[in-house]
Coordinates of C-alpha atoms and ligand atoms in Angstrom, one line a residue:
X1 CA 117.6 122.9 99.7
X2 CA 119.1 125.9 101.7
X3 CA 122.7 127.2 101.3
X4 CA 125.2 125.5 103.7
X5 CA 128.2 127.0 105.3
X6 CA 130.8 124.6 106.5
X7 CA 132.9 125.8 109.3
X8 CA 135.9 123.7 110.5
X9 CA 139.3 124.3 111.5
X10 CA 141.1 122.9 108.5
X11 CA 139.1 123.3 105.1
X12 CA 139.3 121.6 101.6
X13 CA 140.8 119.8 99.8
X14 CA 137.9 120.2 96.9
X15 CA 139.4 118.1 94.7
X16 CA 140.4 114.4 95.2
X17 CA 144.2 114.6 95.5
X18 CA 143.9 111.2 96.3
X19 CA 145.2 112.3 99.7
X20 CA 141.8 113.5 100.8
X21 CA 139.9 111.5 103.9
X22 CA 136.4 110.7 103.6
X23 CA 134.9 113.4 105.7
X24 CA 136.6 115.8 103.5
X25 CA 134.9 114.0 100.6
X26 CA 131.4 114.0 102.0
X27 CA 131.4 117.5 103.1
X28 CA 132.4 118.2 99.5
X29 CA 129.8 116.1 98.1
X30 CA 126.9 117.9 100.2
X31 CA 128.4 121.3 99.8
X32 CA 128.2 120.7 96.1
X33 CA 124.7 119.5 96.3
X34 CA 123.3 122.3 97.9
X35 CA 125.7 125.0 97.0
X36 CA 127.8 127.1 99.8
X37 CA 131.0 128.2 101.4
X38 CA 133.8 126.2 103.6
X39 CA 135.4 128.5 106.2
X40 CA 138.2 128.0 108.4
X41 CA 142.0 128.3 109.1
X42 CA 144.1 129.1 106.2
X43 CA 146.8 127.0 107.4
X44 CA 149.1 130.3 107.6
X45 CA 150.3 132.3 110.2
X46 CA 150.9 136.0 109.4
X47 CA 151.0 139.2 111.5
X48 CA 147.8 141.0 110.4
X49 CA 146.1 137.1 111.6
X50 CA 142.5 136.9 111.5
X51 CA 142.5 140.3 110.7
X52 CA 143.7 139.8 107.1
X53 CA 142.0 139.7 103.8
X54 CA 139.7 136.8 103.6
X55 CA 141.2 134.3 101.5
X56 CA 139.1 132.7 98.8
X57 CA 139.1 129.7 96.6
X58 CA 137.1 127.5 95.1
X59 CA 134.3 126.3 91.9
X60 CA 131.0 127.9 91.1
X61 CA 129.2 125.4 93.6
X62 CA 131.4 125.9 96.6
X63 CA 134.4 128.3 97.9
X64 CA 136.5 127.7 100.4
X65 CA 137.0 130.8 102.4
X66 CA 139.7 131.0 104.8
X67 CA 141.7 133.3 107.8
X68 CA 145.1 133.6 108.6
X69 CA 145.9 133.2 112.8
X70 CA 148.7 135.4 114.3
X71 CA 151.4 133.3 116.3
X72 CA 149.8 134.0 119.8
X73 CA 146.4 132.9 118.4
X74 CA 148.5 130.0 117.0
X75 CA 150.1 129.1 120.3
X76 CA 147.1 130.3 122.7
X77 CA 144.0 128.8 120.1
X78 CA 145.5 125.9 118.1
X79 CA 148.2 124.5 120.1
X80 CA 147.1 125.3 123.7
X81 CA 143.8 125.7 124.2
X82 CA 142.6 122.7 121.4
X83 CA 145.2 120.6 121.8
X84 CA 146.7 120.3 125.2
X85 CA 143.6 121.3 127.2
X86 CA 140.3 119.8 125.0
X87 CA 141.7 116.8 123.7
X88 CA 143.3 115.6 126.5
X89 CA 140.3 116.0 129.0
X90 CA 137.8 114.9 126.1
X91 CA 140.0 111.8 125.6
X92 CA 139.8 111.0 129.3
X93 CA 143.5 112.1 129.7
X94 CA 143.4 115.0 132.9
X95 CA 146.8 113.9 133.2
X96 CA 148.1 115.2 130.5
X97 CA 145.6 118.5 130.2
X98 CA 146.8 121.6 130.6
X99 CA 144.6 124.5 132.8
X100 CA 145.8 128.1 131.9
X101 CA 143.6 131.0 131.9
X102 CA 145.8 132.5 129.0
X103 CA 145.0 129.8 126.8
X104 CA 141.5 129.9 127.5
X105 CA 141.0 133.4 126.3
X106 CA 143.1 132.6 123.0
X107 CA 140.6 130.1 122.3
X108 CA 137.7 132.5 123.0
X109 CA 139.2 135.1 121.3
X110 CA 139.7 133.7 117.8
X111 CA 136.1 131.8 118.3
X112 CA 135.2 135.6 117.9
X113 CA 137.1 137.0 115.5
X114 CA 136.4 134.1 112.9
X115 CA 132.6 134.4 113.8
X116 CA 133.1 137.5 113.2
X117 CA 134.5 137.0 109.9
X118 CA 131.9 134.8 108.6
X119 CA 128.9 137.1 109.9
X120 CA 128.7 139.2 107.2
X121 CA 128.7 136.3 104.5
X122 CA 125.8 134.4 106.2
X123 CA 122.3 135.1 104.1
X124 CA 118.9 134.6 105.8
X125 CA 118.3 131.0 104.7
X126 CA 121.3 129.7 105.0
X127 CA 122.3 126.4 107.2
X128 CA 125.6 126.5 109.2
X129 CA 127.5 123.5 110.6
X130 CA 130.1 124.1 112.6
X131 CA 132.8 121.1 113.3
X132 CA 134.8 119.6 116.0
X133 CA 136.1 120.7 119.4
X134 CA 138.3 123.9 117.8
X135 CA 135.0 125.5 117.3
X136 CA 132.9 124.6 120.6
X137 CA 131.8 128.3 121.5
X138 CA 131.2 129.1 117.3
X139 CA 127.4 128.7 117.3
X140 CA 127.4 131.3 120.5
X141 CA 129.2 133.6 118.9
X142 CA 127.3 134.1 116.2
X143 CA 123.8 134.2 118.2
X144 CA 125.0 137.1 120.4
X145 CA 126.0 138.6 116.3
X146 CA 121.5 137.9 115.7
X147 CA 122.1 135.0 113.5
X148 CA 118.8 133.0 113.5
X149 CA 119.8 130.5 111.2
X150 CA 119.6 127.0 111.5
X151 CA 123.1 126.1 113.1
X152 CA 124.5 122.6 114.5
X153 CA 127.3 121.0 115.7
X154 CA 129.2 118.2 115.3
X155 CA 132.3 116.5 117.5
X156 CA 134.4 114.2 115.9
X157 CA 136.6 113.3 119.0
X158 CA 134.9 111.6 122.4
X159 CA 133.1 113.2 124.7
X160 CA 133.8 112.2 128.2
X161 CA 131.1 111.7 131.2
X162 CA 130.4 114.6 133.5
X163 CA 132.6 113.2 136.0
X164 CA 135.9 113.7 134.0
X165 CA 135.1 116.8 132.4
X166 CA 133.9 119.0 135.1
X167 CA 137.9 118.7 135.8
X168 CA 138.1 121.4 132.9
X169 CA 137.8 124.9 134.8
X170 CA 135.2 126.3 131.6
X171 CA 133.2 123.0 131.3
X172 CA 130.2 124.7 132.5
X173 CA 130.1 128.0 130.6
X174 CA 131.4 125.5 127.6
X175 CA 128.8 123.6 127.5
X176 CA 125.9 126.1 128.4
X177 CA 127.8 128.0 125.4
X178 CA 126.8 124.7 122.9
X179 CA 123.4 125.0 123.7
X180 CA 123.1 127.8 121.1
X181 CA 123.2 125.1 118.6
X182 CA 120.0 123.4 117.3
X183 CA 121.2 120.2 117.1
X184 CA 124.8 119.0 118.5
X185 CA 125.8 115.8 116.7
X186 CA 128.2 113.0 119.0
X187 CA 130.1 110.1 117.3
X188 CA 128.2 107.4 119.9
X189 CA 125.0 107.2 122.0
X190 CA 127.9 107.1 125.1
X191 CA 129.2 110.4 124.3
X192 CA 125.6 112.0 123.3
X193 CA 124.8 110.5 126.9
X194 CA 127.7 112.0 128.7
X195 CA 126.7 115.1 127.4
X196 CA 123.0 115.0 128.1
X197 CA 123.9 114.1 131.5
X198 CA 126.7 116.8 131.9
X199 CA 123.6 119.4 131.0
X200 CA 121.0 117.6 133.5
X201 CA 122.9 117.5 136.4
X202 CA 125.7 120.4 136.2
X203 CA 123.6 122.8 134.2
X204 CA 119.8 121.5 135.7
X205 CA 118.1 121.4 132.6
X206 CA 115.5 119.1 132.6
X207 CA 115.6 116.8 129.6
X208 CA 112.8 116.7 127.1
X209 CA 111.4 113.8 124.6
X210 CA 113.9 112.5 122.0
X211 CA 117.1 113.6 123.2
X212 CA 116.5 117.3 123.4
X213 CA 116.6 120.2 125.8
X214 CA 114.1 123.6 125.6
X215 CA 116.5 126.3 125.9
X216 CA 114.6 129.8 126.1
X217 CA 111.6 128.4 124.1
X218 CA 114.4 127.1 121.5
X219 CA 114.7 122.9 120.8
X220 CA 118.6 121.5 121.0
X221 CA 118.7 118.1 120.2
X222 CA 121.6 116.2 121.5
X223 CA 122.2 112.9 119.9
X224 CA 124.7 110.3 118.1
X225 CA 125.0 110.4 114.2
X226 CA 128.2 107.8 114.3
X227 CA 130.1 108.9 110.8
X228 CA 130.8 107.0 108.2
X229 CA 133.3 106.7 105.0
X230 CA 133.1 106.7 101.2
X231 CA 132.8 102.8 101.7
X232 CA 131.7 102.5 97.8
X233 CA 134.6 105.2 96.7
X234 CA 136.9 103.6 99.1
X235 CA 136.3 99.8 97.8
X236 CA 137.0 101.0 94.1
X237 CA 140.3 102.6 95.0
X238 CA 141.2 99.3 96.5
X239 CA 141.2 97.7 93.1
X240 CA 143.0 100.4 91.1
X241 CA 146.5 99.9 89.7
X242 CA 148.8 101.7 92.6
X243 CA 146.6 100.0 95.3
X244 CA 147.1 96.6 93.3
X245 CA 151.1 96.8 92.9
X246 CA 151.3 97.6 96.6
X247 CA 149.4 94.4 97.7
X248 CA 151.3 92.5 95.1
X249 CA 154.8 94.0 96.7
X250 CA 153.7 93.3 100.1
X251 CA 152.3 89.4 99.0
X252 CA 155.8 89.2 97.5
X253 CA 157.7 90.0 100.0
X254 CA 155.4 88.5 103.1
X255 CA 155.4 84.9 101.2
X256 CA 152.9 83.3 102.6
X257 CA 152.9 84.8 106.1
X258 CA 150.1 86.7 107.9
X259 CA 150.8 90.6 108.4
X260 CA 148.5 92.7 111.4
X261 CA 148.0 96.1 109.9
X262 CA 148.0 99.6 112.2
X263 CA 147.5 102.6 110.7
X264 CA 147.3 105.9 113.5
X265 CA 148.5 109.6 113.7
X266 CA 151.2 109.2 116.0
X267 CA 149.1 110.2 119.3
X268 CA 148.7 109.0 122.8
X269 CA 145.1 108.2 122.4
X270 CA 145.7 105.4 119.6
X271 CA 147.9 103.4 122.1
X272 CA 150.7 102.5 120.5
X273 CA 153.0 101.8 122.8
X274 CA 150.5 99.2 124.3
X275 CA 150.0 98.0 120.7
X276 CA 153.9 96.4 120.4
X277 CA 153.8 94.9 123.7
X278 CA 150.8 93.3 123.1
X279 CA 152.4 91.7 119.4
X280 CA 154.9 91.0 121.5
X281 CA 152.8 89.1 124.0
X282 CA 151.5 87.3 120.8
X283 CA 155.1 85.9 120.3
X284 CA 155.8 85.3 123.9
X285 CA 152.7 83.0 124.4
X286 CA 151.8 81.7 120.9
X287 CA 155.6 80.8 119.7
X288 CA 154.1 79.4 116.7
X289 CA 154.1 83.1 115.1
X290 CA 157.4 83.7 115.4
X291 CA 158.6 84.1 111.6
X292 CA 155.4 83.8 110.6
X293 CA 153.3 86.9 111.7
X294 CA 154.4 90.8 111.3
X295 CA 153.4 93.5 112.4
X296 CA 153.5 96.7 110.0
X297 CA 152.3 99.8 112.0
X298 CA 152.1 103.3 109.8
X299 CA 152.3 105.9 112.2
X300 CA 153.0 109.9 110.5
X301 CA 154.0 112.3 113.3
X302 CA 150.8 114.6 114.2
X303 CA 151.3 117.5 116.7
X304 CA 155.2 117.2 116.6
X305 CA 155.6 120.8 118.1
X306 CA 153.9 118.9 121.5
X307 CA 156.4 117.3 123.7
X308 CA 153.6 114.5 124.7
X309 CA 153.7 113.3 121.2
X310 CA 158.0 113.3 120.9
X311 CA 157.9 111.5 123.7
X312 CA 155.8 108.3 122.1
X313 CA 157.8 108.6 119.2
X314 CA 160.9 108.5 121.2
X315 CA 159.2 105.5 122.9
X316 CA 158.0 103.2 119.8
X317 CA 161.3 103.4 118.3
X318 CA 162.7 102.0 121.3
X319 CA 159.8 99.2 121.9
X320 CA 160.1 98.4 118.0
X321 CA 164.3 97.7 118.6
X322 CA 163.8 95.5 121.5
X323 CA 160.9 93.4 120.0
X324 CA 163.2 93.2 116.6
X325 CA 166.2 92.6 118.6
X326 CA 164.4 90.0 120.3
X327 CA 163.0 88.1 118.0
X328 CA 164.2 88.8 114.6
X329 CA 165.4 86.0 112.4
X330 CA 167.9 86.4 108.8
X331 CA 164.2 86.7 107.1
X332 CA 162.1 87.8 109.1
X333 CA 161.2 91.4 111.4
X334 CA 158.8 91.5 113.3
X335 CA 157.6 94.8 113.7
X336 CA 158.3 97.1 110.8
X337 CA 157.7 100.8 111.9
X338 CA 157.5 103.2 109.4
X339 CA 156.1 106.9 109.9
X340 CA 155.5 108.2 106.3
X341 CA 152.3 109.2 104.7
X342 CA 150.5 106.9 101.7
X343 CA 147.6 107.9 99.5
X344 CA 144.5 106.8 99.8
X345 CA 144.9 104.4 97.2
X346 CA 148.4 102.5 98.8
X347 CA 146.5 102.4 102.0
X348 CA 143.8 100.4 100.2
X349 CA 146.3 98.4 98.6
X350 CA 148.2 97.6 102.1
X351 CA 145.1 97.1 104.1
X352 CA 144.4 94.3 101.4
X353 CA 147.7 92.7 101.4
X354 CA 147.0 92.4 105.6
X355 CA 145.2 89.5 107.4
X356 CA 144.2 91.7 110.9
X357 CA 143.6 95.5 111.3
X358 CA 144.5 96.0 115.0
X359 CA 142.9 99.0 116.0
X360 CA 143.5 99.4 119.8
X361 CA 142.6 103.1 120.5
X362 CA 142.5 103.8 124.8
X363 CA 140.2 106.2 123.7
X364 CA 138.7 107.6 119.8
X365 CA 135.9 109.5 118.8
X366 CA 134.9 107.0 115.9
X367 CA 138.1 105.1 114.4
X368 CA 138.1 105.1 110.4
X369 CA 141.0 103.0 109.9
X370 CA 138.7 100.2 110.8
X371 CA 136.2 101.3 108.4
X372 CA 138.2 101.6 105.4
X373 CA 140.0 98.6 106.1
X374 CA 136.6 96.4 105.9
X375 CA 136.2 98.3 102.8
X376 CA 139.0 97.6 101.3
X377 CA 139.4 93.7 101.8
X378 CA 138.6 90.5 99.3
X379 CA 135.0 89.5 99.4
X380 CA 136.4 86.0 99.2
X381 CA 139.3 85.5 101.6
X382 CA 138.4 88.7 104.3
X383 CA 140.5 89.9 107.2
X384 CA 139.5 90.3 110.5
X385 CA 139.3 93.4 112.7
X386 CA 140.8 93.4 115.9
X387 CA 138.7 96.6 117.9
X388 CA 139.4 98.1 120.9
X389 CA 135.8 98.6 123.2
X390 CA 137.3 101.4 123.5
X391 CA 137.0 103.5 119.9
X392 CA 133.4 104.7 118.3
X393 CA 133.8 102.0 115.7
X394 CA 133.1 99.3 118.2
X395 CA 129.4 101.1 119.1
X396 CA 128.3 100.0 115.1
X397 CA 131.3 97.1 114.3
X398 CA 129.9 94.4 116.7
X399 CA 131.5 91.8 114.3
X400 CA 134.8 92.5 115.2
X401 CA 136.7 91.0 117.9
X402 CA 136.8 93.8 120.5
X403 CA 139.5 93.9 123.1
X404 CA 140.9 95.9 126.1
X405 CA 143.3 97.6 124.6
X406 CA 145.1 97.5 128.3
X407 CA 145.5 94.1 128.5
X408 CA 148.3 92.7 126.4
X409 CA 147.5 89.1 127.2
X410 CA 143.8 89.9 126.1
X411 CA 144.7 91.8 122.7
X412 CA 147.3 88.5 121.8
X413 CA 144.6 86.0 122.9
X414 CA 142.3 87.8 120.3
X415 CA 145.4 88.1 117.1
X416 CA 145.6 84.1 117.9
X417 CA 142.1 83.8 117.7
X418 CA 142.2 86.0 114.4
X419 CA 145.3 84.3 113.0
X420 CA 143.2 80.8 113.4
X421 CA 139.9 82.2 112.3
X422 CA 138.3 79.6 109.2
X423 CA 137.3 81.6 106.5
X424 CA 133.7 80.6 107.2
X425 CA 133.7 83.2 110.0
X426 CA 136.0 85.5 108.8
X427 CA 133.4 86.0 105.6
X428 CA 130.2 85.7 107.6
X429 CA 131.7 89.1 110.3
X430 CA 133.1 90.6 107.0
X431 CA 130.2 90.7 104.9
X432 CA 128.2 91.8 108.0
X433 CA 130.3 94.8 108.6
X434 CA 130.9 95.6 104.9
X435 CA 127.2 96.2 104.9
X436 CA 126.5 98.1 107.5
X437 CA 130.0 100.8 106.4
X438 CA 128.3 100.8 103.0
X439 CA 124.9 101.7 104.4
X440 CA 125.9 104.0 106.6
X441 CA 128.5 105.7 104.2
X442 CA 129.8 109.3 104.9
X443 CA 126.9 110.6 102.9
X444 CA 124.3 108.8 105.0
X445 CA 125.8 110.3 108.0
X446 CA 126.1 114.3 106.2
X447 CA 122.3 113.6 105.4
X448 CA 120.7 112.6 108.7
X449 CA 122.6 115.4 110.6
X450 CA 121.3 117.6 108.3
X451 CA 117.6 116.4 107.8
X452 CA 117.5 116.6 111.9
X453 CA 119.0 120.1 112.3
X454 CA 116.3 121.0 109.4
X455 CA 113.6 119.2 111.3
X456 CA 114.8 120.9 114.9
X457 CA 113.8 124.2 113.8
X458 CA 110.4 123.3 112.2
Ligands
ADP1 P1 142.2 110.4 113.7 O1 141.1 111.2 113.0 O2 142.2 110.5 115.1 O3 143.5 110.6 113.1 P2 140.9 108.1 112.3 O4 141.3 106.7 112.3 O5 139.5 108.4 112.5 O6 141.8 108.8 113.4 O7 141.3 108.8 110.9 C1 142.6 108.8 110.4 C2 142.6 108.9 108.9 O8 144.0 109.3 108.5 C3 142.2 107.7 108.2 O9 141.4 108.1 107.1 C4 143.5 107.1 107.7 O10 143.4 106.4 106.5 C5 144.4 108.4 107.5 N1 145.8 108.0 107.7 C6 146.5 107.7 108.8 N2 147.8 107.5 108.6 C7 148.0 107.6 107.3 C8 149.1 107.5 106.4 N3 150.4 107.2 106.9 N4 149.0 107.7 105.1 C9 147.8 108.1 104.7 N5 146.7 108.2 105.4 C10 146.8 108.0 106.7

């Protein structure tokens, strides 16, 4: 097995701090496997930027290699280019993108410099694999540097039809700029078919047998490898000690009641906001719930220095006070709102203590809350997932019950209808899903990328 180099934005952790998330498990996994390097962001921003010493960490397997930014390549690269122009338009959002030439060029300026930075470190049969919309122009980079080795891509986050990113001034030379990748990896066949189609009829490439393009004589396959979690690793932590005394202090305290489960970064795309009016159009039309079904949403603050993401914070608050105000009794709240992290192993414990995962994305690459909450739940008295169409998760988790996220009266129909469901069904879609997660487990996922990019180049 050849040497692989990792490149994403943020690298590590190498060691289960029991805060780690499944992808940063499986790339550790495979980088142990076959031996190589993990290189990114250093998390710091210093004055000398990507222009500093090289940090290094790591075991005898694998080091983590990492660069400082300078502010502007902070604020140009990180903040402004990645995160108010890409995700916004790749999450359908052009009204909240930001277009600014300024930006741009950050973004194509530390691509460079970190290319740049790992050139020297590459070897001749090494395999690079190169992460997530941060990095779009990385592969490029490093062909105009003569790097023949194998190198692919993967994007964690959607990736919209032609028609909604061509609203992005670069989406062009971006995209011509990916096919010097061998094989670019998409969470869904949708977003591997938006891009395919972005390429055929903005770029006029014609496109080839299974899912593939022949760029100058080179093969690029474009196509969906939907990513998975440690379903087996995350299942175990489920039963440990902390994750047992959290469901036991949530069973306590819910007493026989039925608590909905969110879990999200605080971001526009998960749709929280339309998340508590849709609980509360479970109350409105189903008064039966009232004292009898919560909703507990953890939501950490992501992105705080963006003013799109103080706003829904700002917002939620105010939604969760009505609802509570509305409808609260002496024992019972509604809605409890809480936005501090949990370790893996709590989370197990609360999705287990929790009847419905309501998962109501407007728009997600893949959606792993869903996943881990399957994982996590009772063989013998399973909850039910309540999946927006409109996340990843509902390409591969057809035994959920998918909703519009939009429609409030459509997401409370579906909580009644979960809230009701005989245990019959609720194991029958459970043990369905819990299948699929485990056979499809963040390992699977790490493997066929990589067996394809090593077949493209054959
Ligand atoms: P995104 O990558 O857009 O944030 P995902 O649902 O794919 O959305 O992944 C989110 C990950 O973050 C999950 O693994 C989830 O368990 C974790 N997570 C989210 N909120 C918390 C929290 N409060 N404490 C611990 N882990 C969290």
């Amino acid at each position: 097995m050849s040497r692989l180099i990792v490149v994403s934005n943020r690298v590590g952790p190498l060691k289960d701090t029991g805060r780690a998330g499944g992808l940063a498990v499986a790339l550790v996994d495979t980088l142990t496997a076959t031996g190589g390097i993990w290189f990114g962001w250093s998390g710091e921003v210093s004055e000398e930027g990507t222009f500093g010493n090289l940090k290094r960490e790591g075991n005898r397997k694998v080091s983590l290699v990492t660069l400082d930014m300078t502010q502007a390549d902070h604020d140009e690269f990180y903040v402004g280019f990645a995160n108010e122009s890409l995700w916004p338009v790749l999450h359908y959002r052009l009204d909240l993108a930001a277009f600014d030439r300024r930006l741009e060029e950050g973004y194509r300026r530390v691509n460079a410099r970190f290319a740049a930075r790992l050139r020297p470190l590459i070897e001749p049969g090494d395999t690079i694999w190169v992460h997530d919309y941060h990095f779009f122009p990385f592969g490029a980079e490093l062909r105009a540097m003569e790097v023949n080795n194998p190198i692919g891509f993967f994007l964690h986050i959607p990736f919209p039809p032609p028609e909604v990113l061509a609203a992005l001034p670069s989406a062009a030379t971006m995209v011509r700029r990916m096919l010097a990748y061998d094989v670019i990896g998409f969470q869904t066949t949708r977003d591997a078919a938006n891009f395919r189609r972005f390429v055929t009829e903005e770029l006029d490439l014609v496109e080839g047998a299974d899912e593939s393009f022949l760029v100058d004589g080179r093969k690029v396959v474009a196509r969906a490898f939907p990513i998975g979690i440690d379903a087996a690793g995350f299942a175990r932590q489920a039963t440990t000690v902390e994750a047992r005394r959290q469901t036991h202090r949530l069973e306590k305290l819910l007493a026989g009641r039925q608590q909905i489960i969110g879990v999200d970064r605080i971001d526009y795309s998960k749709g929280l906001p339309q998340r508590f009016r849709a609980f509360e159009r479970l109350l409105e039309d189903y008064p039966e719930n009232r004292g009898h079904v919560s909703l507990m949403q953890v939501a950490p603050p992501s992105r705080s220095e963006l003013d799109a993401y103080a706003d829904i914070r700002s917002e939620l608050e105010e939604l969760a006070g009505n609802i509570n105000g509305r409808f609260a009794d002496l024992d019972w709240t509604p809605i409890r709102y809480m936005t501090r992290g949990f370790t893996r192993r709590s989370l197990a414990g609360i999705y287990r203590a929790s009847r419905i995962a309501l998962v109501t994305p407007l728009r997600d690459g893949m959606n792993l809350v869903a996943k881990e909450f399957v994982a996590a739940q009772r063989a013998e008295d399973p909850g039910v997932v309540v999946l927006s169409r409109f996340a990843g998760a509902a390409e591969t988790m057809r035994e959920a019950l998918i909703v519009n996220p939009y429609s409030a009266e459509g997401v409370a129909a579906s909580l009644q209808t979960a809230l009701n469901m005989p245990l019959d069904e609720r194991r029958d879609r459970w043990q369905a899903m819990f299948d699929r997660i485990c056979e499809n487990d963040a390992a699977a996922w790490s493997r066929a990328f990589l067996d394809t990019l090593a077949a493209a180049r054959r």
